[in-house]
PDB file of C-alpha atoms in Angstrom:
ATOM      1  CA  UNK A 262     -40.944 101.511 108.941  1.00  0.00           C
ATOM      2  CA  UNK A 263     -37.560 103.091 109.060  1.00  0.00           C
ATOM      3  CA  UNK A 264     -35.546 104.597 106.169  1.00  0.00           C
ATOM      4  CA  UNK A 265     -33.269 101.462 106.744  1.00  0.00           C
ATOM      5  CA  UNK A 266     -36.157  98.951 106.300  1.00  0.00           C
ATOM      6  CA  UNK A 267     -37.527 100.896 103.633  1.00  0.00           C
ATOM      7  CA  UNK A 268     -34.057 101.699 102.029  1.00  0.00           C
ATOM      8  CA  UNK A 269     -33.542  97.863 102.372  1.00  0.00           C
ATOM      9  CA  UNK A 270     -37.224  96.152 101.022  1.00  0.00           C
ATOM     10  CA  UNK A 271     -35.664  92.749 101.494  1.00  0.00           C
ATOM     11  CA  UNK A 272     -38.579  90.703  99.397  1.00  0.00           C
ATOM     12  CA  UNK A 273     -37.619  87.009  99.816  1.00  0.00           C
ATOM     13  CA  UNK A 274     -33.867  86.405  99.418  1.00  0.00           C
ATOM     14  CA  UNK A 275     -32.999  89.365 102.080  1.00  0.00           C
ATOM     15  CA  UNK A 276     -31.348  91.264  99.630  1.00  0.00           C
ATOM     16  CA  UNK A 277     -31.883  94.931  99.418  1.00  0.00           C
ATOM     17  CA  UNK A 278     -33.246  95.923  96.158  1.00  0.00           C
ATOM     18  CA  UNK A 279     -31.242  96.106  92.998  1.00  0.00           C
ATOM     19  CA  UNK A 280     -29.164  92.331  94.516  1.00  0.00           C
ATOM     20  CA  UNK A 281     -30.268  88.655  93.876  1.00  0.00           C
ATOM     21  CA  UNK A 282     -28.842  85.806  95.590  1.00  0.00           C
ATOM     22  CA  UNK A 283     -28.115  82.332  93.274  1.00  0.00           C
ATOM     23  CA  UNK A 284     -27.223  79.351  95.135  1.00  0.00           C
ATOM     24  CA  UNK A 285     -24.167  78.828  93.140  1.00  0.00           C
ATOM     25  CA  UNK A 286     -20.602  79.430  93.891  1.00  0.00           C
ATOM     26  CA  UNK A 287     -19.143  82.535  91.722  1.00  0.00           C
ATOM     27  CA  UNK A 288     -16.627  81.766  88.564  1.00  0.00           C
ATOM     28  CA  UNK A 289     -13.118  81.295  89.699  1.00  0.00           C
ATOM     29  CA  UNK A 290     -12.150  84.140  88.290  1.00  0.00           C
ATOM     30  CA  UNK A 291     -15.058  86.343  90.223  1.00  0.00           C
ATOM     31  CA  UNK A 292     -14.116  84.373  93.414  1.00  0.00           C
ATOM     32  CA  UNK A 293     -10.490  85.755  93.286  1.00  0.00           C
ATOM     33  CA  UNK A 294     -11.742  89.209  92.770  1.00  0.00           C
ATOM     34  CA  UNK A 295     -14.362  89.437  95.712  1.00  0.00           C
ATOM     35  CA  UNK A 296     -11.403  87.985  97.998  1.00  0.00           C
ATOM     36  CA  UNK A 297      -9.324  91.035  96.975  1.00  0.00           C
ATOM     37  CA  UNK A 298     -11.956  93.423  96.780  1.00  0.00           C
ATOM     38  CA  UNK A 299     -12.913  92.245 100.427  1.00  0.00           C
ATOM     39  CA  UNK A 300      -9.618  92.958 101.437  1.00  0.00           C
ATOM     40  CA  UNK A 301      -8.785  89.421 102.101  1.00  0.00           C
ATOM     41  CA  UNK A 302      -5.825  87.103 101.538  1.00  0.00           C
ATOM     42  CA  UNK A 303      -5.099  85.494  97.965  1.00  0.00           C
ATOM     43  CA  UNK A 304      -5.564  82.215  97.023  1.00  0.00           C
ATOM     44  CA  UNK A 305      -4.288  80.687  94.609  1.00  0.00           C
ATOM     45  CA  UNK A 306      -5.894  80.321  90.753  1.00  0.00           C
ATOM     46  CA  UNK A 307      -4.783  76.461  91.130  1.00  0.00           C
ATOM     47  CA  UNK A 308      -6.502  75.907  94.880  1.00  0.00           C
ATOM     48  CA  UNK A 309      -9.574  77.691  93.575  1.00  0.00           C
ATOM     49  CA  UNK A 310      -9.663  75.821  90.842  1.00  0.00           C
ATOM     50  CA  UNK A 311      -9.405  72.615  92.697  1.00  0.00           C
ATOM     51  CA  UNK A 312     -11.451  73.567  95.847  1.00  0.00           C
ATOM     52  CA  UNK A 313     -14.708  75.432  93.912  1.00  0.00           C
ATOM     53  CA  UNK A 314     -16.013  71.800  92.673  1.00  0.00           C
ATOM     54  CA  UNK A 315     -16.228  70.654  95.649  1.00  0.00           C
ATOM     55  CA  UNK A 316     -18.214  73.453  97.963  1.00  0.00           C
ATOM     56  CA  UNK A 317     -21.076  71.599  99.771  1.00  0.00           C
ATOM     57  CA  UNK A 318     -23.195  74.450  99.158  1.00  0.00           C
ATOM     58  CA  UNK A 319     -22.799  78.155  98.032  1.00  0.00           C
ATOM     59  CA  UNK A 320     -24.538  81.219  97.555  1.00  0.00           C
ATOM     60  CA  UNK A 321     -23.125  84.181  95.518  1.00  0.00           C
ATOM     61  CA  UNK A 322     -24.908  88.088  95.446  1.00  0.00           C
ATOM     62  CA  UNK A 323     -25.413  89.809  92.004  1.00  0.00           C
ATOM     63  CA  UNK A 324     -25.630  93.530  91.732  1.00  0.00           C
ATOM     64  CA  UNK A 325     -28.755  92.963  89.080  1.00  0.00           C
ATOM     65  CA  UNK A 326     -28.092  96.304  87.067  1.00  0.00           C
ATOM     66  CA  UNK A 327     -24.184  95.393  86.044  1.00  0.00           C
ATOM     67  CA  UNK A 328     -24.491  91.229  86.515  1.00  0.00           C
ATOM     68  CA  UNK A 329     -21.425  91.620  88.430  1.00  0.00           C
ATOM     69  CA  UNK A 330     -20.604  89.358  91.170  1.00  0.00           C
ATOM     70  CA  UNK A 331     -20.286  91.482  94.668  1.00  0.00           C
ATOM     71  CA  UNK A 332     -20.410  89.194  97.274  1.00  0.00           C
ATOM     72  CA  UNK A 333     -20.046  84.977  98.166  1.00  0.00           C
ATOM     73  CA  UNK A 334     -20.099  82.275 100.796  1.00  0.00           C
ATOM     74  CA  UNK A 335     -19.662  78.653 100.608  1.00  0.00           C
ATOM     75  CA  UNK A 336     -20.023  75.491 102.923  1.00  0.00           C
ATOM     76  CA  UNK A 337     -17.189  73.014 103.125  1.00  0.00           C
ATOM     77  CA  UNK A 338     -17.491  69.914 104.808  1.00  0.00           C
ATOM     78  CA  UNK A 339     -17.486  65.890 104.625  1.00  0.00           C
ATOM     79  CA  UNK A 340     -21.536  66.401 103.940  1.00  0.00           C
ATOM     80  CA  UNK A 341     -22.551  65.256 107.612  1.00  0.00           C
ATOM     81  CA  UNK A 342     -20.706  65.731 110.097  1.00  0.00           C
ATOM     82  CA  UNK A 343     -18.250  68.755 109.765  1.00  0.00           C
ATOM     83  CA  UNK A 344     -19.284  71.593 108.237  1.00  0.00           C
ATOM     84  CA  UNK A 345     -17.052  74.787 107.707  1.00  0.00           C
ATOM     85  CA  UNK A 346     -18.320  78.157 106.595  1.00  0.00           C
ATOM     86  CA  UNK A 347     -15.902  79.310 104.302  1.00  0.00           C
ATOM     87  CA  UNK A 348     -14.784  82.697 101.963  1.00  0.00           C
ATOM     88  CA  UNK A 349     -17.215  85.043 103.066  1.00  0.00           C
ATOM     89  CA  UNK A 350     -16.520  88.134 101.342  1.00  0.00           C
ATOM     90  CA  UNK A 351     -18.597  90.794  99.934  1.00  0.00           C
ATOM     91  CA  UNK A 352     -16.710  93.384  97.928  1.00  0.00           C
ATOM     92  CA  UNK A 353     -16.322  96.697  99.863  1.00  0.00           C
ATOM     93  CA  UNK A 354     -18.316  99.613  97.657  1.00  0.00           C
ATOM     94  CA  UNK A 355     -20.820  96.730  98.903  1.00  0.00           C
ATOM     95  CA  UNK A 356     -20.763  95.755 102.359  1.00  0.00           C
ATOM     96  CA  UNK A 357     -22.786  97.295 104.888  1.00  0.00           C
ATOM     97  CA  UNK A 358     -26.199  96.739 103.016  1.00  0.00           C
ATOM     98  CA  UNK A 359     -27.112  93.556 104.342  1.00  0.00           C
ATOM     99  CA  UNK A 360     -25.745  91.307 101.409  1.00  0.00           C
ATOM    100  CA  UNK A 361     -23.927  89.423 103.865  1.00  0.00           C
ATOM    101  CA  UNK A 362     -26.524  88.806 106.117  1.00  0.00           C
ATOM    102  CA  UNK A 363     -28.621  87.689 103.384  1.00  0.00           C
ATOM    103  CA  UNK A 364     -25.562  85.425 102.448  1.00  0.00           C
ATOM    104  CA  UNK A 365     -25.024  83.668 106.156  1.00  0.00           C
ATOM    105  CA  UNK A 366     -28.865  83.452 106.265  1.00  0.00           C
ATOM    106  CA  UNK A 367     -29.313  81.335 103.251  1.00  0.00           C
ATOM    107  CA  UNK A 368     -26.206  79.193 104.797  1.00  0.00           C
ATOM    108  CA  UNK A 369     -27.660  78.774 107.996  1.00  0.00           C
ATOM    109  CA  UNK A 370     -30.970  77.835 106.480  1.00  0.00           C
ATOM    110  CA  UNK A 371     -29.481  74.842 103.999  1.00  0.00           C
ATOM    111  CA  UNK A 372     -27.717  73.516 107.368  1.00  0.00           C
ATOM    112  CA  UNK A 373     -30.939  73.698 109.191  1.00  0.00           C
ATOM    113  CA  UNK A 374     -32.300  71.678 106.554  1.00  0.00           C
ATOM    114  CA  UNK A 375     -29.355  69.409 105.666  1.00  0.00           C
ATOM    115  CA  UNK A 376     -26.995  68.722 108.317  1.00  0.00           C
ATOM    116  CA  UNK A 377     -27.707  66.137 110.613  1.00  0.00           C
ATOM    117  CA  UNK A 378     -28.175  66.705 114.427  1.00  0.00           C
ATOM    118  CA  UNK A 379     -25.145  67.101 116.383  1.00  0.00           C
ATOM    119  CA  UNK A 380     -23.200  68.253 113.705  1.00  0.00           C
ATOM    120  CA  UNK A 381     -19.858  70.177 114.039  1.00  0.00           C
ATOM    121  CA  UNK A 382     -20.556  73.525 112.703  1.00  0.00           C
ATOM    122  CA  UNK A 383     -17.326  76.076 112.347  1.00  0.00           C
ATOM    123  CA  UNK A 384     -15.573  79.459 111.228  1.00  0.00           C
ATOM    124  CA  UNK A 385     -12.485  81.635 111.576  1.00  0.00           C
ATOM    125  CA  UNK A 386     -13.928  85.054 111.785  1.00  0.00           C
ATOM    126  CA  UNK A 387     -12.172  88.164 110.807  1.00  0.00           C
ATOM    127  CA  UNK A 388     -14.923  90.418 112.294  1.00  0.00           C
ATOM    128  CA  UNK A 389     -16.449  90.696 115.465  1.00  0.00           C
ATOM    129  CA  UNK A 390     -20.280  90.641 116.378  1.00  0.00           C
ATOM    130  CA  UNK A 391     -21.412  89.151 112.896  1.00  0.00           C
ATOM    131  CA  UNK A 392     -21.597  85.808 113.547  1.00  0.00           C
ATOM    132  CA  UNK A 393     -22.636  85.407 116.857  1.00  0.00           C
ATOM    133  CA  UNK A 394     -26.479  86.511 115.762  1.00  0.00           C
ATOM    134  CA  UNK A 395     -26.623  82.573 114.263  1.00  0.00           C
ATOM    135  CA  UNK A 396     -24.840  81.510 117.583  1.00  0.00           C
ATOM    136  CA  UNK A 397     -21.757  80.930 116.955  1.00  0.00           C
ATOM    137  CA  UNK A 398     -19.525  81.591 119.622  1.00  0.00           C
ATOM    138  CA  UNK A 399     -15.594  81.295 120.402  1.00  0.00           C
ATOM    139  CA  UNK A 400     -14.664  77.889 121.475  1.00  0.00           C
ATOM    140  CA  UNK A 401     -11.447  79.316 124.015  1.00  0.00           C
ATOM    141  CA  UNK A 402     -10.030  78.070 125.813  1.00  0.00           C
ATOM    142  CA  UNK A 403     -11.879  74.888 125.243  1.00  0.00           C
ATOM    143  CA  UNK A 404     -10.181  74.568 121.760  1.00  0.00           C
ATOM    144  CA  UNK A 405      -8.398  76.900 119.534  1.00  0.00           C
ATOM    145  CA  UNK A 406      -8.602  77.600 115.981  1.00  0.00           C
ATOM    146  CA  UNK A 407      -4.658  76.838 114.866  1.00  0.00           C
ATOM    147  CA  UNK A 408      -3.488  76.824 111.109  1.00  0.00           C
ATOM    148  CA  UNK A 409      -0.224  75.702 108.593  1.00  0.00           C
ATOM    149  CA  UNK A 410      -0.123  77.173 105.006  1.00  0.00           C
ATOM    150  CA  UNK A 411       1.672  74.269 102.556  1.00  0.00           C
ATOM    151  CA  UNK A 412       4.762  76.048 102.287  1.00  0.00           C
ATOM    152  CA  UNK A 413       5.429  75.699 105.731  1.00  0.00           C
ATOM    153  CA  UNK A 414       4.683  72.101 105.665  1.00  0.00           C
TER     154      UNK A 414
END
């Protein structure tokens, strides 16, 4: 066994030790803070507010020792056949352990067991080679992911 493995012992949920996964979404409030400590855009507390109720399925990571929230993922979708993995983020003293792997795994499983065949499955990445291990892969140039904030509309 390496140090990795053995720094890891994943148990069940994947997590290393001294994590636990819950198949919740986090508080609104911890869901804002995991965006910025990811060092991702801001939503708003409104949008979250709104949007949270209605995740298809989400998984949050708990640093056991402080309860704190430190990492999140959710599912999106019309509950058969679109699906869109959504606000991955694990906050950055945090990343690089596996907690996100653990995260996308427990997605990837509940779609395995939920979604129907031949469902639409997507994601907008913001990092390269972490999503392909599930097989996702760029759609260009047969499609192309294209976006409008409200504002703009």
């Amino acid at each position: 066994m390496s140090d990795d493995e053995a720094e890891r012992d994943r148990g069940g949920s994947g997590l290393p030790t001294g994590y636990e996964l819950r198949e919740t979404t986090p508080s609104v409030d911890d869901f804002l803070r995991l965006r910025r400590e990811a060092d991702m855009s801001d939503r708003s507390r409104e949008a979250i507010e709104r949007g949270l109720p209605n995740t298809t399925y989400g998984v949050h990571a708990v640093e056991t020792g402080s309860g704190a929230a430190v990492g999140m993922a959710r599912i999106v979708g019309d509950g058969g056949s679109v699906f869109h993995v959504s606000d991955m983020a694990v906050a950055e003293p945090h990343q690089g352990r596996g907690i996100g792997t653990a995260m996308m795994d427990a997605l990837v499983a509940w779609l395995r067991g939920n979604a129907p065949d031949g469902t639409y499955v997507d994601l907008l990445a913001d990092v390269d080679g972490f999503y392909e291990r599930w097989g996702f892969e760029p759609t260009a140039p047969a499609s192309r992911a294209m976006e409008v904030r409200t504002e703009e509309l």
